[in-house]
Amino acid sequence: MATLRKQYAVARPVYSEDSFAEDHEKVHRVRKTMLDHLKECVTCDSTRAKKAVLSLLPIIGWMRIYRVKEWLLGDVVSGISTGLVAIMQGLAFSMLASLPPSYGLYTAFFPMLTYFFLGSSRHISIGSFPVLSLMIGAVVTRLVPDGGPSANFPGFEGLNMTQQRVLVASSVTFLTGIFQLAMGLLQVGFIVIYLSDTLVSGFTTAAAVHILVSQLKFVLGLVVPGISGPLSIIYTLEKIFVQITSTNICDLVMSIIIMVIVFIVKEMNDMYKAKLPVPIPIEVVMTVIACGTSYGLNFKDRYGVDIVGKMVSGYEAPIAPDMDVFKDSAVEAFPIAIVGFAVAFSVAKVYSIKHDYAIDGNQELIAFGVSNIFGASFRSFAASTALSRTAVQESSGGRTQIAGLISAMMAMIVTVALGFLLEPLPTSVLGALVIVNLKGMLMQFREIPYLWRRDKPECVVWVGTCLGAILLGLDIGLAVGLGLELLTVIFRAQFPRCSVLANIPGTDLYRDRKDYLNIVEPTGVKIFRIPSPIFFANIEFFKDKLVEAVGFNPLRVLRKRNKAFRKIEKLLQTNSDDITEKGLRNLFSKPTDDSDMNMKDLPLAGNIGVPRVDIHSLILDFSAVSFLDISALKGLKMVLKDFIRIDVDVYIVSCDVYIIEKLHSCMFFDDDVQTSIFFPTLHDAMLHVLGKHKGKIKGMVVRKTSFILSALCFRV
């Protein structure tokens, strides 16, 4: 298909920034001061108050437009479907947090109650998330290990191991909520942008590996103590393989059968999702079958299978968090807060775009902060969202968080009235359900070849984050990933791909001269482009690349030229016959089309040589330069003066207006560096250069000969 080409013609004067400012009056804008912004923040009126209430309680916004007849049935069906999945995931993921399964039902209930009022997303399902559960579990097993004494905290006195672990998990969750609430109130929801998709993908993949290893002991029916800290995954695998001959065959066979069946049905759900009104709740079906089989055949006594056991019936009184746990786990609670918010916000953003409504990152932080604080008071652990659970809620007809509220009610019904039915459930079944739900995260390993082909620094971030999180732990691995990500940003900004531009014939377009065959580089002109901000870290790189582009060092040329001038002056003063006016004129008027003479010193008399310069104009394309700092201003001014002193005209084009204003405010301009060197476009500068040097010889001559020639005339 031929590309449609239209033509346009524009007739206008050639503008410099000075002449443009003369012809076009600029509007003077008064920018707000810090005091103005502060006054605006503390000023309150009825409109502002109404906006604040609607922002703080998003439920008011979508409740006003709720279509009962069209949406209610879908929300009810979606809530029931999501509730079944949330119950199973809550039971399974609580084992990742090293807690009894019944506490996962608390996480499926309490956080949703507050998110219903405060959350800005209408589709995400709030509850347990395997990565957060694993991070909570790392803190729990560190402070209350399986085979050793618990941390010496006064709050642990009189509590058994399960109660201590519940206290640790709820305290860490409470602190996580405080961090999220504080960030929301301080309006720092933008922090999530520093967690790139690549970093999150590598991190969640590493978390999936940790989860897989942590569930092997349940699938194999082994007794393996929880281990946390760097290389914990290696030590856990070592303990598993040492005991591998003690595998409980009943647990293993049951787990394999359940994983195969659940995997096949989930694939069928994906294949026929357009035809199925609701995804088949295979996890629920297999759980019911496993419970019935375990109870009927008495798996616990006959085969030594570990079961869920006594379920907590009803809800207990609220508890206060432990301050000692706060002090000991603050470093681990902060990454939990960041990861939980980042994952939930990413999922929420996908569905908000799909259904055309806005979500607020800061409000989401507030909602999750309050939800985790409220839930932790009732012994739940950190809540976020799971993509699979949210997909069920949305695909089964959910339109609002009424579906989420119904799913929370189902978790409450199980906790209050039906929990005893789950007591015969083998823990290996829960482990198998956790493992089979890791498929999506483990399949992210396929991104490595794609990233390596498309963007190698991004691939390094993915692999580094994943390996760091696997070997060093999730909290340290997240820090490693952030460090690598920061290094890639520094690398890209500090070492940008600079280029020399040339003209596409018959157009006002300029492209990298290495990329095109039919391209013209004007004689005597170099066009240099740097696609990056210029600051203290890359100003030296900018200088080096500029010298490489023009083919000579202006400071070296100036020094050697001045040295030659001093020697010539000395010869003139001694009336040497080695130098004549004719020789000088021949030297200074000789063309330099020969590339071999580009940077060679031309002999003048005896051992005197003058470096040649083959360009008369240098154009710097600043169209991609977003800012200059003080160090860069000083370095840039030195570079400009070095070229001006050897009579190379320097022009800066497409410079941002705010950079020009900064140059004025920093006293950048003087007698040598003037505002007339700035042009609004590259073609304006090129037309100016061609007009200025029209009719001159092709080869560039070395200038500043007037002193020498006049001295010769004086001597003659």
PDB file of N, CA, C and O in Angstrom, residues 6 24 174 188 225 243 289 364 381 384 410 436 446 452 470 485 512 520 539 590 602 629 679:
ATOM      1  N   LYS A   6       1.297  14.260   1.070  1.00  0.00           N
ATOM      2  CA  LYS A   6       0.794  15.591   0.767  1.00  0.00           C
ATOM      3  C   LYS A   6       1.947  16.581   0.851  1.00  0.00           C
ATOM      4  O   LYS A   6       2.924  16.354   1.548  1.00  0.00           O
ATOM      5  N   HIS A  24       7.163  38.739  17.333  1.00  0.00           N
ATOM      6  CA  HIS A  24       6.047  38.080  18.027  1.00  0.00           C
ATOM      7  C   HIS A  24       6.148  38.366  19.521  1.00  0.00           C
ATOM      8  O   HIS A  24       7.057  37.873  20.195  1.00  0.00           O
ATOM      9  N   PHE A 174      -0.544  -3.859  60.181  1.00  0.00           N
ATOM     10  CA  PHE A 174      -0.939  -2.549  60.713  1.00  0.00           C
ATOM     11  C   PHE A 174       0.087  -1.485  60.308  1.00  0.00           C
ATOM     12  O   PHE A 174      -0.279  -0.391  59.851  1.00  0.00           O
ATOM     13  N   VAL A 188       1.762  11.080  47.532  1.00  0.00           N
ATOM     14  CA  VAL A 188       2.936  10.528  46.849  1.00  0.00           C
ATOM     15  C   VAL A 188       2.570   9.244  46.109  1.00  0.00           C
ATOM     16  O   VAL A 188       3.375   8.326  46.008  1.00  0.00           O
ATOM     17  N   PRO A 225      11.003 -26.796  58.655  1.00  0.00           N
ATOM     18  CA  PRO A 225      10.810 -25.517  59.345  1.00  0.00           C
ATOM     19  C   PRO A 225      10.933 -24.340  58.389  1.00  0.00           C
ATOM     20  O   PRO A 225      11.668 -24.398  57.393  1.00  0.00           O
ATOM     21  N   GLN A 243      15.069 -35.037  53.209  1.00  0.00           N
ATOM     22  CA  GLN A 243      13.946 -35.849  53.684  1.00  0.00           C
ATOM     23  C   GLN A 243      13.117 -36.463  52.548  1.00  0.00           C
ATOM     24  O   GLN A 243      12.030 -36.996  52.803  1.00  0.00           O
ATOM     25  N   ILE A 289     -14.568 -32.031  47.037  1.00  0.00           N
ATOM     26  CA  ILE A 289     -14.298 -33.458  46.827  1.00  0.00           C
ATOM     27  C   ILE A 289     -13.207 -33.947  47.779  1.00  0.00           C
ATOM     28  O   ILE A 289     -13.317 -35.028  48.388  1.00  0.00           O
ATOM     29  N   GLU A 364      -6.212   5.457  46.275  1.00  0.00           N
ATOM     30  CA  GLU A 364      -5.992   4.019  46.435  1.00  0.00           C
ATOM     31  C   GLU A 364      -5.051   3.744  47.600  1.00  0.00           C
ATOM     32  O   GLU A 364      -5.245   2.789  48.361  1.00  0.00           O
ATOM     33  N   PHE A 381      -4.118 -10.455  57.694  1.00  0.00           N
ATOM     34  CA  PHE A 381      -2.785 -10.052  57.233  1.00  0.00           C
ATOM     35  C   PHE A 381      -2.917  -9.211  55.967  1.00  0.00           C
ATOM     36  O   PHE A 381      -4.024  -8.968  55.478  1.00  0.00           O
ATOM     37  N   SER A 384      -4.196  -7.118  49.255  1.00  0.00           N
ATOM     38  CA  SER A 384      -4.009  -6.413  47.983  1.00  0.00           C
ATOM     39  C   SER A 384      -5.045  -7.008  47.033  1.00  0.00           C
ATOM     40  O   SER A 384      -6.192  -7.198  47.412  1.00  0.00           O
ATOM     41  N   MET A 410     -19.732 -13.779  51.791  1.00  0.00           N
ATOM     42  CA  MET A 410     -19.599 -15.228  51.691  1.00  0.00           C
ATOM     43  C   MET A 410     -18.472 -15.732  52.583  1.00  0.00           C
ATOM     44  O   MET A 410     -18.599 -16.786  53.239  1.00  0.00           O
ATOM     45  N   VAL A 436      -0.682 -24.496  41.408  1.00  0.00           N
ATOM     46  CA  VAL A 436      -1.299 -24.438  40.081  1.00  0.00           C
ATOM     47  C   VAL A 436      -1.709 -23.014  39.726  1.00  0.00           C
ATOM     48  O   VAL A 436      -1.787 -22.659  38.539  1.00  0.00           O
ATOM     49  N   ARG A 446       9.252 -16.303  30.089  1.00  0.00           N
ATOM     50  CA  ARG A 446       9.303 -16.177  28.625  1.00  0.00           C
ATOM     51  C   ARG A 446       9.648 -14.764  28.180  1.00  0.00           C
ATOM     52  O   ARG A 446       9.956 -14.551  27.003  1.00  0.00           O
ATOM     53  N   TRP A 452      15.744  -9.418  25.808  1.00  0.00           N
ATOM     54  CA  TRP A 452      17.133  -9.421  25.353  1.00  0.00           C
ATOM     55  C   TRP A 452      17.230  -8.940  23.899  1.00  0.00           C
ATOM     56  O   TRP A 452      18.167  -8.226  23.537  1.00  0.00           O
ATOM     57  N   ILE A 470      15.277 -13.998  44.427  1.00  0.00           N
ATOM     58  CA  ILE A 470      15.313 -15.437  44.702  1.00  0.00           C
ATOM     59  C   ILE A 470      16.383 -15.772  45.732  1.00  0.00           C
ATOM     60  O   ILE A 470      16.138 -16.516  46.696  1.00  0.00           O
ATOM     61  N   GLU A 485      17.475  -0.565  38.196  1.00  0.00           N
ATOM     62  CA  GLU A 485      16.651   0.320  37.382  1.00  0.00           C
ATOM     63  C   GLU A 485      17.208   1.734  37.379  1.00  0.00           C
ATOM     64  O   GLU A 485      17.259   2.401  36.342  1.00  0.00           O
ATOM     65  N   ASP A 512      20.322  11.477  11.048  1.00  0.00           N
ATOM     66  CA  ASP A 512      21.665  10.952  11.292  1.00  0.00           C
ATOM     67  C   ASP A 512      22.291  10.560   9.959  1.00  0.00           C
ATOM     68  O   ASP A 512      21.710   9.796   9.187  1.00  0.00           O
ATOM     69  N   VAL A 520      22.909  14.798   2.435  1.00  0.00           N
ATOM     70  CA  VAL A 520      23.924  15.810   2.122  1.00  0.00           C
ATOM     71  C   VAL A 520      24.363  16.507   3.400  1.00  0.00           C
ATOM     72  O   VAL A 520      23.525  17.003   4.165  1.00  0.00           O
ATOM     73  N   ILE A 539      28.327  16.089  31.184  1.00  0.00           N
ATOM     74  CA  ILE A 539      28.883  17.234  30.453  1.00  0.00           C
ATOM     75  C   ILE A 539      30.230  16.886  29.824  1.00  0.00           C
ATOM     76  O   ILE A 539      30.523  17.292  28.701  1.00  0.00           O
ATOM     77  N   LYS A 590      45.127  28.037   1.028  1.00  0.00           N
ATOM     78  CA  LYS A 590      45.091  26.721   0.389  1.00  0.00           C
ATOM     79  C   LYS A 590      43.809  25.979   0.759  1.00  0.00           C
ATOM     80  O   LYS A 590      43.482  25.860   1.924  1.00  0.00           O
ATOM     81  N   LEU A 602      50.128  22.075   9.481  1.00  0.00           N
ATOM     82  CA  LEU A 602      50.732  22.459   8.201  1.00  0.00           C
ATOM     83  C   LEU A 602      52.038  23.190   8.459  1.00  0.00           C
ATOM     84  O   LEU A 602      52.078  24.119   9.268  1.00  0.00           O
ATOM     85  N   ASP A 629      21.900  21.902  34.139  1.00  0.00           N
ATOM     86  CA  ASP A 629      22.183  22.354  35.497  1.00  0.00           C
ATOM     87  C   ASP A 629      23.361  23.333  35.474  1.00  0.00           C
ATOM     88  O   ASP A 629      23.929  23.647  34.422  1.00  0.00           O
ATOM     89  N   PHE A 679      18.558  29.810  17.538  1.00  0.00           N
ATOM     90  CA  PHE A 679      17.593  29.793  16.438  1.00  0.00           C
ATOM     91  C   PHE A 679      16.438  28.845  16.803  1.00  0.00           C
ATOM     92  O   PHE A 679      16.655  27.823  17.462  1.00  0.00           O
TER      93      PHE A 679
END
